[in-house]
Structures are given as C-alpha cells and as structure tokens.
Tab-separated table of C-alpha atoms and ligand atoms in Angstrom:
chain	number	residue	atom	x	y	z
X	270	UNK	CA	97.245	83.377	66.953
X	271	UNK	CA	97.716	84.266	63.358
X	272	UNK	CA	100.132	86.936	62.311
X	273	UNK	CA	97.267	88.691	60.557
X	274	UNK	CA	95.273	88.941	63.706
X	275	UNK	CA	98.212	90.096	65.767
X	276	UNK	CA	98.930	92.782	63.218
X	277	UNK	CA	95.345	93.889	63.387
X	278	UNK	CA	95.607	94.654	67.046
X	279	UNK	CA	98.769	96.599	66.485
X	280	UNK	CA	97.187	98.436	63.571
X	281	UNK	CA	93.986	99.089	65.453
X	282	UNK	CA	95.959	100.586	68.271
X	283	UNK	CA	97.745	102.929	65.910
X	284	UNK	CA	94.539	103.657	64.058
X	285	UNK	CA	92.938	104.927	67.204
X	286	UNK	CA	95.751	107.358	67.814
X	287	UNK	CA	94.777	110.120	65.467
X	288	UNK	CA	91.092	110.347	66.285
X	289	UNK	CA	91.400	112.554	69.298
X	290	UNK	CA	94.211	114.391	70.987
X	291	UNK	CA	96.445	112.280	73.162
X	292	UNK	CA	96.040	114.672	76.006
X	293	UNK	CA	92.691	115.492	77.413
X	294	UNK	CA	91.650	116.937	80.687
X	295	UNK	CA	91.809	113.956	82.942
X	296	UNK	CA	89.339	114.980	85.545
X	297	UNK	CA	85.980	116.020	84.251
X	298	UNK	CA	83.937	117.811	86.825
X	299	UNK	CA	86.889	118.351	89.103
X	300	UNK	CA	89.204	121.117	88.019
X	301	UNK	CA	92.805	119.968	88.176
X	302	UNK	CA	93.864	122.787	90.453
X	303	UNK	CA	91.396	121.760	93.118
X	304	UNK	CA	92.481	118.169	93.419
X	305	UNK	CA	94.000	117.217	96.694
X	306	UNK	CA	97.610	116.478	96.631
X	307	UNK	CA	99.756	114.064	98.611
X	308	UNK	CA	102.119	116.989	99.070
X	309	UNK	CA	99.691	118.358	101.612
X	310	UNK	CA	100.737	115.523	103.843
X	311	UNK	CA	104.389	116.327	103.674
X	312	UNK	CA	105.067	118.000	106.954
X	313	UNK	CA	102.531	116.434	109.175
X	314	UNK	CA	101.139	119.769	110.346
X	315	UNK	CA	99.255	122.077	108.063
X	316	UNK	CA	96.987	125.012	107.701
X	317	UNK	CA	93.403	124.076	108.463
X	318	UNK	CA	92.061	121.673	105.901
X	319	UNK	CA	89.471	123.126	103.628
X	320	UNK	CA	90.720	126.659	104.083
X	321	UNK	CA	92.939	128.953	102.114
X	322	UNK	CA	95.049	129.802	105.108
X	323	UNK	CA	94.582	131.608	108.348
X	324	UNK	CA	91.685	134.040	108.361
X	325	UNK	CA	90.914	136.267	111.333
X	326	UNK	CA	87.575	134.591	111.912
X	327	UNK	CA	89.315	131.237	111.923
X	328	UNK	CA	91.794	132.064	114.601
X	329	UNK	CA	89.984	129.938	117.131
X	330	UNK	CA	89.647	127.054	114.740
X	331	UNK	CA	93.320	127.160	113.787
X	332	UNK	CA	94.240	126.238	117.308
X	333	UNK	CA	92.001	123.187	117.228
X	334	UNK	CA	92.569	122.089	113.627
X	335	UNK	CA	95.827	120.337	114.228
X	336	UNK	CA	95.156	117.014	112.581
X	337	UNK	CA	96.761	115.765	109.409
X	338	UNK	CA	94.126	116.247	106.728
X	339	UNK	CA	92.958	113.228	104.794
X	340	UNK	CA	93.684	113.402	101.069
X	341	UNK	CA	91.141	112.060	98.578
X	342	UNK	CA	92.993	111.717	95.273
X	343	UNK	CA	90.911	112.794	92.255
X	344	UNK	CA	88.306	114.411	94.505
X	345	UNK	CA	88.347	117.970	95.813
X	346	UNK	CA	88.241	119.166	99.411
X	347	UNK	CA	85.364	121.396	100.443
X	348	UNK	CA	86.330	124.784	101.822
X	349	UNK	CA	84.525	126.218	104.809
X	350	UNK	CA	83.851	129.646	106.277
X	351	UNK	CA	83.602	130.553	109.913
X	352	UNK	CA	80.669	132.278	111.536
X	353	UNK	CA	81.755	132.830	115.089
X	354	UNK	CA	82.620	129.348	116.255
X	355	UNK	CA	80.581	127.602	113.553
X	356	UNK	CA	82.127	125.948	110.509
X	357	UNK	CA	79.975	126.611	107.470
X	358	UNK	CA	79.992	124.406	104.386
X	359	UNK	CA	78.035	125.022	101.208
X	360	UNK	CA	76.856	121.842	99.522
X	361	UNK	CA	75.040	121.863	96.194
X	362	UNK	CA	73.432	118.702	94.799
X	363	UNK	CA	73.591	118.776	91.016
X	364	UNK	CA	74.184	116.745	87.865
X	365	UNK	CA	77.878	116.177	87.154
X	366	UNK	CA	79.701	115.054	84.058
X	367	UNK	CA	82.394	112.721	85.307
X	368	UNK	CA	85.217	111.359	83.208
X	369	UNK	CA	85.647	107.914	84.750
X	370	UNK	CA	88.163	106.710	82.161
X	371	UNK	CA	90.058	108.524	79.421
X	372	UNK	CA	87.498	107.276	76.935
X	373	UNK	CA	84.362	107.315	79.066
X	374	UNK	CA	82.488	110.271	80.532
X	375	UNK	CA	79.237	109.633	82.335
X	376	UNK	CA	76.304	111.780	83.402
X	377	UNK	CA	76.330	111.250	87.134
X	378	UNK	CA	74.846	113.235	89.983
X	379	UNK	CA	77.012	114.604	92.740
X	380	UNK	CA	77.789	117.668	94.753
X	381	UNK	CA	79.534	120.947	93.905
X	382	UNK	CA	80.525	119.766	90.449
X	383	UNK	CA	82.174	116.661	91.827
X	384	UNK	CA	81.241	112.979	91.924
X	385	UNK	CA	81.782	111.693	94.520
X	386	UNK	CA	81.107	114.928	96.362
X	387	UNK	CA	83.929	117.013	97.797
X	388	UNK	CA	85.467	115.857	101.044
X	389	UNK	CA	84.292	117.544	104.235
X	390	UNK	CA	86.711	117.490	107.185
X	391	UNK	CA	85.998	118.793	110.639
X	392	UNK	CA	87.411	118.465	114.113
X	393	UNK	CA	85.709	116.461	116.816
X	394	UNK	CA	83.714	118.970	118.861
X	395	UNK	CA	83.049	121.330	115.970
X	396	UNK	CA	79.725	123.008	115.492
X	397	UNK	CA	78.956	122.528	111.796
X	398	UNK	CA	76.415	124.270	109.581
X	399	UNK	CA	75.768	122.935	106.101
X	400	UNK	CA	73.889	125.200	103.745
X	401	UNK	CA	72.454	122.766	101.272
X	402	UNK	CA	71.002	123.651	97.901
X	403	UNK	CA	69.188	121.287	95.581
X	404	UNK	CA	69.890	121.831	91.888
X	405	UNK	CA	68.691	118.378	90.920
X	406	UNK	CA	65.515	117.959	88.884
X	407	UNK	CA	63.885	116.140	91.805
X	408	UNK	CA	63.618	116.344	95.574
X	409	UNK	CA	66.433	115.141	97.782
X	410	UNK	CA	68.031	115.550	101.220
X	411	UNK	CA	71.376	115.045	102.928
X	412	UNK	CA	71.874	112.228	105.380
X	413	UNK	CA	74.861	112.228	107.755
X	414	UNK	CA	75.821	108.579	107.818
X	415	UNK	CA	77.054	107.434	111.203
X	416	UNK	CA	76.736	110.750	112.986
X	417	UNK	CA	74.935	110.961	116.287
X	418	UNK	CA	72.788	114.048	115.957
X	419	UNK	CA	69.275	115.283	116.679
X	420	UNK	CA	66.592	113.523	114.644
X	421	UNK	CA	65.678	116.682	112.760
X	422	UNK	CA	69.210	116.711	111.299
X	423	UNK	CA	69.101	113.104	110.066
X	424	UNK	CA	68.184	113.984	106.503
X	425	UNK	CA	65.561	111.331	105.800
X	426	UNK	CA	62.700	112.551	103.583
X	427	UNK	CA	59.304	112.599	105.335
X	428	UNK	CA	60.663	110.968	108.504
X	429	UNK	CA	62.967	113.695	109.793
X	430	UNK	CA	62.344	116.508	107.343
X	431	UNK	CA	60.368	117.675	104.354
X	432	UNK	CA	62.174	116.670	101.143
X	433	UNK	CA	64.241	119.531	99.717
X	434	UNK	CA	62.501	120.428	96.445
X	435	UNK	CA	64.404	121.398	93.296
X	436	UNK	CA	65.654	124.959	93.666
X	437	UNK	CA	65.217	124.942	97.450
X	438	UNK	CA	67.792	125.382	100.177
X	439	UNK	CA	67.935	123.647	103.520
X	440	UNK	CA	70.218	124.280	106.468
X	441	UNK	CA	71.631	121.474	108.592
X	442	UNK	CA	73.398	122.330	111.825
X	443	UNK	CA	74.840	120.047	114.464
X	444	UNK	CA	77.731	119.506	116.812
X	445	UNK	CA	80.092	116.665	115.962
X	446	UNK	CA	80.909	114.930	119.223
X	447	UNK	CA	82.401	111.843	117.541
X	448	UNK	CA	85.661	111.153	115.776
X	449	UNK	CA	85.907	108.987	112.691
X	450	UNK	CA	85.167	108.390	109.054
X	451	UNK	CA	81.588	109.250	108.186
X	452	UNK	CA	79.850	110.132	104.984
X	453	UNK	CA	77.091	112.264	103.597
X	454	UNK	CA	74.708	110.970	100.982
X	455	UNK	CA	71.248	111.394	99.563
X	456	UNK	CA	68.832	109.174	101.454
X	457	UNK	CA	67.228	108.047	98.198
X	458	UNK	CA	68.434	104.758	96.787
X	459	UNK	CA	68.626	105.651	93.111
X	460	UNK	CA	70.286	108.990	93.845
X	461	UNK	CA	72.961	107.125	95.801
X	462	UNK	CA	73.579	104.968	92.758
X	463	UNK	CA	73.850	108.109	90.605
X	464	UNK	CA	76.812	109.070	92.775
X	465	UNK	CA	75.435	111.180	95.634
X	466	UNK	CA	78.000	110.408	98.277
X	467	UNK	CA	80.943	112.142	99.903
X	468	UNK	CA	83.351	111.801	102.828
X	469	UNK	CA	82.665	113.506	106.144
X	470	UNK	CA	85.728	113.021	108.312
X	471	UNK	CA	85.879	114.087	111.943
X	472	UNK	CA	89.433	114.288	113.232
X	473	UNK	CA	89.863	113.327	116.866
X	474	UNK	CA	90.296	115.808	119.683
X	475	UNK	CA	93.427	113.896	120.700
X	476	UNK	CA	95.540	112.555	117.853
X	477	UNK	CA	95.322	108.856	117.112
X	478	UNK	CA	98.295	106.815	118.186
X	479	UNK	CA	100.529	105.935	116.502
X	480	UNK	CA	100.988	109.023	114.388
X	481	UNK	CA	100.629	108.560	110.624
X	482	UNK	CA	102.489	110.448	107.904
X	483	UNK	CA	99.910	109.980	105.163
X	484	UNK	CA	96.125	109.804	105.365
X	485	UNK	CA	94.242	108.818	102.221
X	486	UNK	CA	90.564	108.259	101.469
X	487	UNK	CA	88.965	106.116	98.752
X	488	UNK	CA	85.255	105.940	97.905
X	489	UNK	CA	84.155	102.752	96.134
X	490	UNK	CA	81.368	103.041	93.557
X	491	UNK	CA	79.792	100.906	90.848
X	492	UNK	CA	78.187	101.935	87.613
X	493	UNK	CA	76.157	100.171	84.961
X	494	UNK	CA	76.640	102.194	81.803
X	495	UNK	CA	75.756	100.443	78.592
X	496	UNK	CA	78.036	100.964	75.605
X	497	UNK	CA	77.306	104.254	73.839
X	498	UNK	CA	75.351	105.456	76.867
X	499	UNK	CA	76.362	108.074	79.403
X	500	UNK	CA	73.628	107.733	82.008
X	501	UNK	CA	74.137	105.006	84.614
X	502	UNK	CA	71.366	102.436	84.813
X	503	UNK	CA	70.598	102.655	88.528
X	504	UNK	CA	68.201	99.725	88.363
X	505	UNK	CA	70.895	97.341	87.123
X	506	UNK	CA	72.134	94.532	89.330
X	507	UNK	CA	75.420	94.082	87.530
X	508	UNK	CA	78.020	96.696	86.875
X	509	UNK	CA	80.581	97.285	84.190
X	510	UNK	CA	82.446	100.295	85.584
X	511	UNK	CA	84.021	100.252	89.019
X	512	UNK	CA	85.625	103.365	90.465
X	513	UNK	CA	87.829	104.620	93.277
X	514	UNK	CA	87.024	108.289	93.950
X	515	UNK	CA	85.079	108.515	90.714
X	516	UNK	CA	87.702	107.139	88.339
X	517	UNK	CA	88.659	103.711	87.062
X	518	UNK	CA	92.234	102.537	86.770
X	519	UNK	CA	94.502	103.486	85.144
X	520	UNK	CA	93.086	106.965	85.676
X	521	UNK	CA	93.247	106.619	89.464
X	522	UNK	CA	95.999	108.852	90.799
X	523	UNK	CA	98.635	106.744	92.569
X	524	UNK	CA	99.044	107.347	96.296
X	525	UNK	CA	102.512	108.367	97.389
X	526	UNK	CA	104.298	107.353	100.558
X	527	UNK	CA	107.793	108.017	101.713
X	528	UNK	CA	109.697	104.808	102.431
X	529	UNK	CA	109.443	104.068	106.146
X	530	UNK	CA	106.379	106.220	106.721
X	531	UNK	CA	103.112	105.126	108.291
X	532	UNK	CA	100.043	105.282	106.098
X	533	UNK	CA	96.337	105.453	106.912
X	534	UNK	CA	93.871	104.443	104.250
X	535	UNK	CA	90.145	105.017	104.734
X	536	UNK	CA	87.959	102.967	102.409
X	537	UNK	CA	84.272	103.723	102.064
X	538	UNK	CA	81.717	101.739	100.104
X	539	UNK	CA	78.323	102.905	98.931
X	540	UNK	CA	77.148	100.619	96.173
X	541	UNK	CA	75.415	97.306	95.566
X	542	UNK	CA	78.352	94.988	96.212
X	543	UNK	CA	80.845	94.318	98.962
X	544	UNK	CA	84.452	94.840	97.984
X	545	UNK	CA	87.428	92.884	99.361
X	546	UNK	CA	90.171	95.474	99.104
X	547	UNK	CA	93.658	94.027	98.950
X	548	UNK	CA	97.058	95.648	99.452
X	549	UNK	CA	100.159	94.163	97.882
X	550	UNK	CA	103.464	93.636	99.611
X	551	UNK	CA	102.508	94.794	103.095
X	552	UNK	CA	100.324	93.812	106.040
X	553	UNK	CA	97.895	96.268	107.543
X	554	UNK	CA	95.698	96.455	110.610
X	555	UNK	CA	92.107	97.643	110.704
X	556	UNK	CA	92.195	100.569	113.106
X	557	UNK	CA	88.621	101.699	112.718
X	558	UNK	CA	85.254	101.362	111.062
X	559	UNK	CA	82.405	103.643	110.091
X	560	UNK	CA	81.710	103.769	113.831
X	561	UNK	CA	85.047	105.283	114.828
X	562	UNK	CA	88.431	104.171	116.140
X	563	UNK	CA	88.810	100.556	117.229
X	564	UNK	CA	90.810	99.622	120.329
X	565	UNK	CA	94.282	98.435	119.333
X	566	UNK	CA	93.643	95.111	121.101
X	567	UNK	CA	91.435	94.292	118.083
X	568	UNK	CA	94.093	95.017	115.475
X	569	UNK	CA	95.392	91.950	113.696
X	570	UNK	CA	97.529	91.586	110.588
X	571	UNK	CA	95.677	91.363	107.293
X	572	UNK	CA	96.177	92.363	103.705
X	573	UNK	CA	92.575	92.127	102.473
X	574	UNK	CA	89.653	93.830	104.120
X	575	UNK	CA	86.036	93.320	103.157
X	576	UNK	CA	84.339	96.684	102.885
X	577	UNK	CA	80.621	96.034	102.934
X	578	UNK	CA	77.933	98.338	101.626
X	579	UNK	CA	77.531	101.422	103.832
X	580	UNK	CA	80.714	100.536	105.711
X	581	UNK	CA	84.031	102.237	106.086
X	582	UNK	CA	87.212	100.404	106.980
X	583	UNK	CA	90.266	102.278	108.119
X	584	UNK	CA	93.574	100.506	107.780
X	585	UNK	CA	97.097	101.509	108.710
X	586	UNK	CA	100.455	100.122	107.734
X	587	UNK	CA	104.141	100.846	107.653
X	588	UNK	CA	105.311	101.534	104.098
X	589	UNK	CA	108.333	99.302	104.503
X	590	UNK	CA	109.095	98.093	101.031
X	591	UNK	CA	109.899	100.310	98.053
X	592	UNK	CA	107.828	99.793	94.924
X	593	UNK	CA	104.503	100.457	93.239
X	594	UNK	CA	102.128	98.303	95.269
X	595	UNK	CA	98.611	97.625	94.075
X	596	UNK	CA	95.553	98.472	96.126
X	597	UNK	CA	92.510	96.895	94.521
X	598	UNK	CA	89.189	95.194	94.954
X	599	UNK	CA	89.900	91.504	94.540
X	600	UNK	CA	86.570	90.531	92.979
X	601	UNK	CA	87.725	89.452	89.528
X	602	UNK	CA	84.947	91.286	87.714
X	603	UNK	CA	85.782	94.463	89.572
X	604	UNK	CA	89.278	94.463	88.098
X	605	UNK	CA	88.085	95.304	84.610
X	606	UNK	CA	86.777	98.253	82.668
X	607	UNK	CA	83.655	98.261	80.561
X	608	UNK	CA	82.913	94.610	81.234
X	609	UNK	CA	81.864	92.943	78.052
X	610	UNK	CA	79.058	91.070	79.736
X	611	UNK	CA	76.798	94.010	79.030
X	612	UNK	CA	77.530	93.851	75.325
X	613	UNK	CA	75.273	91.859	73.075
X	614	UNK	CA	78.198	89.745	71.993
X	615	UNK	CA	80.391	88.903	74.899
X	616	UNK	CA	84.091	89.049	74.390
X	617	UNK	CA	84.582	86.145	76.725
X	618	UNK	CA	82.155	83.371	76.057
X	619	UNK	CA	81.870	79.689	76.451
X	620	UNK	CA	80.308	79.114	73.035
X	621	UNK	CA	82.437	78.711	69.925
X	622	UNK	CA	84.381	81.807	69.173
X	623	UNK	CA	85.241	82.273	65.551
X	624	UNK	CA	88.165	84.349	64.574
X	625	UNK	CA	85.974	86.598	62.453
X	626	UNK	CA	83.655	87.250	65.353
X	627	UNK	CA	86.502	87.946	67.748
X	628	UNK	CA	88.075	90.220	65.187
X	629	UNK	CA	84.943	92.269	64.758
X	630	UNK	CA	84.433	92.570	68.502
X	631	UNK	CA	88.004	93.594	69.072
X	632	UNK	CA	87.833	96.006	66.204
X	633	UNK	CA	84.789	97.799	67.574
X	634	UNK	CA	86.384	97.877	71.004
X	635	UNK	CA	89.646	99.259	69.637
X	636	UNK	CA	87.799	101.885	67.609
X	637	UNK	CA	85.824	102.978	70.626
X	638	UNK	CA	89.033	103.937	72.422
X	639	UNK	CA	90.010	107.247	70.911
X	640	UNK	CA	93.737	107.293	71.489
X	641	UNK	CA	96.823	105.205	71.063
X	642	UNK	CA	96.917	102.171	73.253
X	643	UNK	CA	98.946	99.011	73.292
X	644	UNK	CA	98.183	95.361	73.895
X	645	UNK	CA	101.639	94.510	75.049
X	646	UNK	CA	101.629	90.885	76.149
X	647	UNK	CA	102.389	88.184	73.639
X	648	UNK	CA	100.089	85.261	72.881
X	649	UNK	CA	101.088	81.794	71.744
X	650	UNK	CA	101.085	80.983	68.056
X	651	UNK	CA	98.547	78.196	68.655
X	652	UNK	CA	96.406	80.287	70.991
X	653	UNK	CA	93.245	79.940	68.965
X	654	UNK	CA	93.337	76.157	69.164
X	655	UNK	CA	93.170	76.323	72.962
X	656	UNK	CA	89.619	76.202	74.350
X	657	UNK	CA	88.916	79.276	76.429
X	658	UNK	CA	91.160	81.633	74.522
X	659	UNK	CA	91.089	84.613	74.763
X	660	UNK	CA	90.699	85.492	78.435
X	661	UNK	CA	92.819	88.467	79.414
X	662	UNK	CA	94.560	88.738	76.074
X	663	UNK	CA	93.596	92.006	74.401
X	664	UNK	CA	91.671	93.315	77.413
X	665	UNK	CA	94.746	95.131	78.629
X	666	UNK	CA	95.219	98.506	77.066
X	667	UNK	CA	98.447	100.323	77.767
X	668	UNK	CA	97.746	104.052	77.767
X	669	UNK	CA	100.591	105.483	79.828
X	670	UNK	CA	100.710	108.845	78.057
X	671	UNK	CA	97.006	109.505	78.304
X	672	UNK	CA	96.965	109.086	82.069
X	673	UNK	CA	100.373	110.573	82.727
X	674	UNK	CA	100.688	112.889	85.714
X	675	UNK	CA	103.432	113.619	88.241
X	676	UNK	CA	102.352	110.675	90.410
X	677	UNK	CA	102.980	108.261	87.534
X	678	UNK	CA	106.497	109.532	86.878
X	679	UNK	CA	109.052	106.745	86.671
X	680	UNK	CA	106.622	103.823	86.474
X	681	UNK	CA	107.671	100.994	84.147
X	682	UNK	CA	106.597	101.207	80.511
X	683	UNK	CA	103.063	99.899	79.924
X	684	UNK	CA	102.276	100.048	83.632
X	685	UNK	CA	98.773	101.220	82.738
X	686	UNK	CA	98.051	97.956	80.917
X	687	UNK	CA	97.970	96.217	84.293
X	688	UNK	CA	95.487	98.630	85.845
X	689	UNK	CA	91.728	98.350	85.387
X	690	UNK	CA	88.598	98.938	87.403
X	691	UNK	CA	88.797	99.315	91.165
X	692	UNK	CA	92.537	99.655	91.333
X	693	UNK	CA	95.087	102.124	92.407
X	694	UNK	CA	98.592	101.799	93.776
X	695	UNK	CA	100.659	103.142	96.576
X	696	UNK	CA	104.120	104.115	95.474
X	697	UNK	CA	106.502	103.613	98.347
X	698	UNK	CA	109.461	105.756	97.423
X	699	UNK	CA	112.915	106.399	98.848
X	700	UNK	CA	113.580	110.048	99.667
X	701	UNK	CA	115.120	111.067	96.370
X	702	UNK	CA	112.356	109.677	94.183
X	703	UNK	CA	109.694	110.908	96.557
X	704	UNK	CA	111.100	114.438	96.423
X	705	UNK	CA	111.407	114.263	92.635
X	706	UNK	CA	107.687	113.573	92.276
X	707	UNK	CA	106.772	116.246	94.779
X	708	UNK	CA	108.741	118.815	92.827
X	709	UNK	CA	107.081	117.688	89.603
X	710	UNK	CA	103.728	118.134	91.288
X	711	UNK	CA	104.755	121.570	92.405
X	712	UNK	CA	105.600	122.703	88.907
X	713	UNK	CA	102.610	120.935	87.344
X	714	UNK	CA	100.074	122.523	89.640
X	715	UNK	CA	100.819	125.943	91.110
X	716	UNK	CA	98.068	125.818	93.722
X	717	UNK	CA	97.200	122.227	94.499
X	718	UNK	CA	95.921	123.152	97.927
X	719	UNK	CA	93.316	125.460	96.529
X	720	UNK	CA	90.018	123.976	97.473
X	721	UNK	CA	86.996	123.531	95.366
X	722	UNK	CA	84.688	126.394	96.050
X	723	UNK	CA	81.273	126.400	94.577
X	724	UNK	CA	80.012	129.758	93.375
X	725	UNK	CA	76.411	129.972	94.363
G	1042	LIG	CU1	84.685	94.964	94.240
C-alpha cells in the first residue's frame, strides 16, 4: 500500500471528526433512562419486573414475582398495572426511528417507541390483559408466539380476529399456563420485517435449577437499508444491517457477568435467515427452546447454537474465565455493517480493483461516517500487488468514544474496531472491576430501573 493511500485513510478519519458532535444520543427511540441494566441482576431477588416498586394493588403479585428478571440490553422493559389479579400491559404499534449504528438511523416500525418492542415479563400462571392500540398507517394485530391460548386470542387477521384498523384498540386477555421464552409480533410478514417483534417471557412457577445470576435476552433482526435510505426494504432477500436488540456492534451494550457466576442467555430470531450464535471462551448448554425448558438429560456442551427463524434458544454457562468474550452470529456476512454488496460499486470484488476506484469508494465511505474513526491495523507495503486485497482492511472502524458507556469502561483501545454486525460481548469481570462498572452505571443513569411507559 502506498504511503499516499495510507495517509488518505488517516486524513479521512480526521476529516470526518468535525462534521458532527462526537457524542450523540446512542439509543434513538429508547430513552437512555429506560434501558434495562445488568445492575438489576445484582442481588438475585428484586422488585417485580416491569414495575416501579411495590404498589398496594400489586401486593398479591409481589409474592409470586420472585424470579430474576431477564435483561434486554438496549431495549426497555414494559411496565404493567394491576387490576385485581390481572396484569395489564399497554402496547402501541407505531413507527419508530431507531439508531442502529452511530451513523445510521432507520425508519422502522415497533411498539411503544421501541424497536424491537419493549420486553414483557410475566409469571407462569398470571392472568394477562394487553390493551393494544394501532398507530400504524395500516391494519395489524398481535400474535403471541408459542403461547397456548384460546383461538380468539391468537392474533391472526381474519382467522382469529378482525384486523385492528389504524387508530383502533383491541384487548387481548389470557392466562399464561406455560413457562418459557415467547414473543409477540405482528402476524403480517412485512410488518415483522419492519421490526414488529418483542420478548414475552414467562418465568416459571418453580425456579429453574440450577439458579442463574444473570439472565439476558437478545433479539436477532436483519435489515436491508440501501445507502442514503432510512426505510428498510422488506422485500429484499439480502441484508446489509444485522442487529442484536435493535443495534449493530459496536453499539451493542456489552453484557456483564461477575466472574464465577452462572449466566442465562435467551436468543430469539425473527428474520429471513438462521443465525449460528457463537460464544467465545466458554461452553454452554441449551436449556430450553421457544417451547419451554428442556430436560437436563438433553443438555450437551456446545459453543455455537443455530437459532432458526421463529425459534428461541436458551443457553446457560458458568462465566469461568475473565475477559471480554464475543457473542456473535458466525455467518461471515452477518459480522459486518452496511455490507457493500448493496452498493453499486462493491468494495470487495473479484474484478480488477484500481487504486483510484478503491480510493473513491473508501473516501465516500469515510465521509459518510460523521465522526472520528480509526482504521488501526497495518497493511503490507506490497498489499496492492496481492490479488484479493483489500478484504477486511479498512472495513474496521474504531469508534470507541462514540459508543462509550459504563459497560465499555476499561476495554482495550480500538476495541470497537473488532465489533460489527450481529455481535456483542460478555465481560466476565472479577469483583473489583465488576463493582467499578456498576458504580459507573449508577452515576451515569440515576434511574436505570425506570421502565418505559407509553403515554397514551
Ligand atoms: Cu446471522
């Protein structure tokens, strides 16, 4: 690689720095204060999930809501009210602006200002009422994926109910007799691909064994958003943005685990592709599926689990080894952001690549990223004489400061350059470091347990 070209990339990175502020709100559509926090998992026993604390009407529920709540990083929890013994949730389908990367905000559809929708958690045995309102420009419904309920609650347009027209409300009510990891979604294919999906977790009447210290949820989604566009192309068959809980790495908030703790990770997929999700440095067992808990005689050691479309896979592991361990889809094209294949001129191509052409592509890419970023890894001086070059060179964009948050504290410099697409990490931390991040979180966010509440 010529010195001129190398300098360009350095210059381009600096050039981008002044265009916009370095710091922007990281979570469009999901106010920072409502995001769920790993701190909630600290003591193992908590106030009822989705509530602001004990409320007289909740007294009965408090007794039953003993489970460790699942935390969905970057996605809010949905608060509930009690009406007698019934848990009431308000769900609003509506368009959502979602910042999926520091330099990319899309026009998705979701629920209650969030995409994916806010996480609903109940207790096995609960009577649940969902007051649903449609603020989309077209009809929709809510389907309760995996739940065994009366047909009139199944949420399928024309088959089990009249579609909910724009501006209309619809009330779902059912008793949850199962335990497990379920989801709610629009039962309309294109609406699903616009982002209309959320977790519906039913905690078991009797705690799962063994006990876990951390319970995390990840929703896998795919988006086809052409350059300079904000609206996903839901008819596309290939995707250039891949997200965990509505954000692409390095914007995904790292999961935290205390060294020696046991971790549950619930992975849910509602897209067009199956995703082999891989964990570094540890073995896990699959303890359940979208159908509920699996008998422990079926558990076998793995470190990659294929999460098919419409499936959930629940894995558990002992966080034995300190470090920042990747959790990512292992499909190579799902480990990238803004895949160039959708550009007219591909960055990676098998035809001759002239330096001028590469320069102009890299320049437009660098200019499209409105903040300082670094391409930290060196390339050989003869790189351009090697057929196939460049592959990963220049795709990495270090942007540590832009995605900085308490959970990233202490990561090695340029860590963000190694994170793209469907990736996050679990930081397995010895006590002192774990506590240090928790206290940073505390001071960064005065009320992280405050739940997203939609004003209707
Ligand atoms: Cu994938």
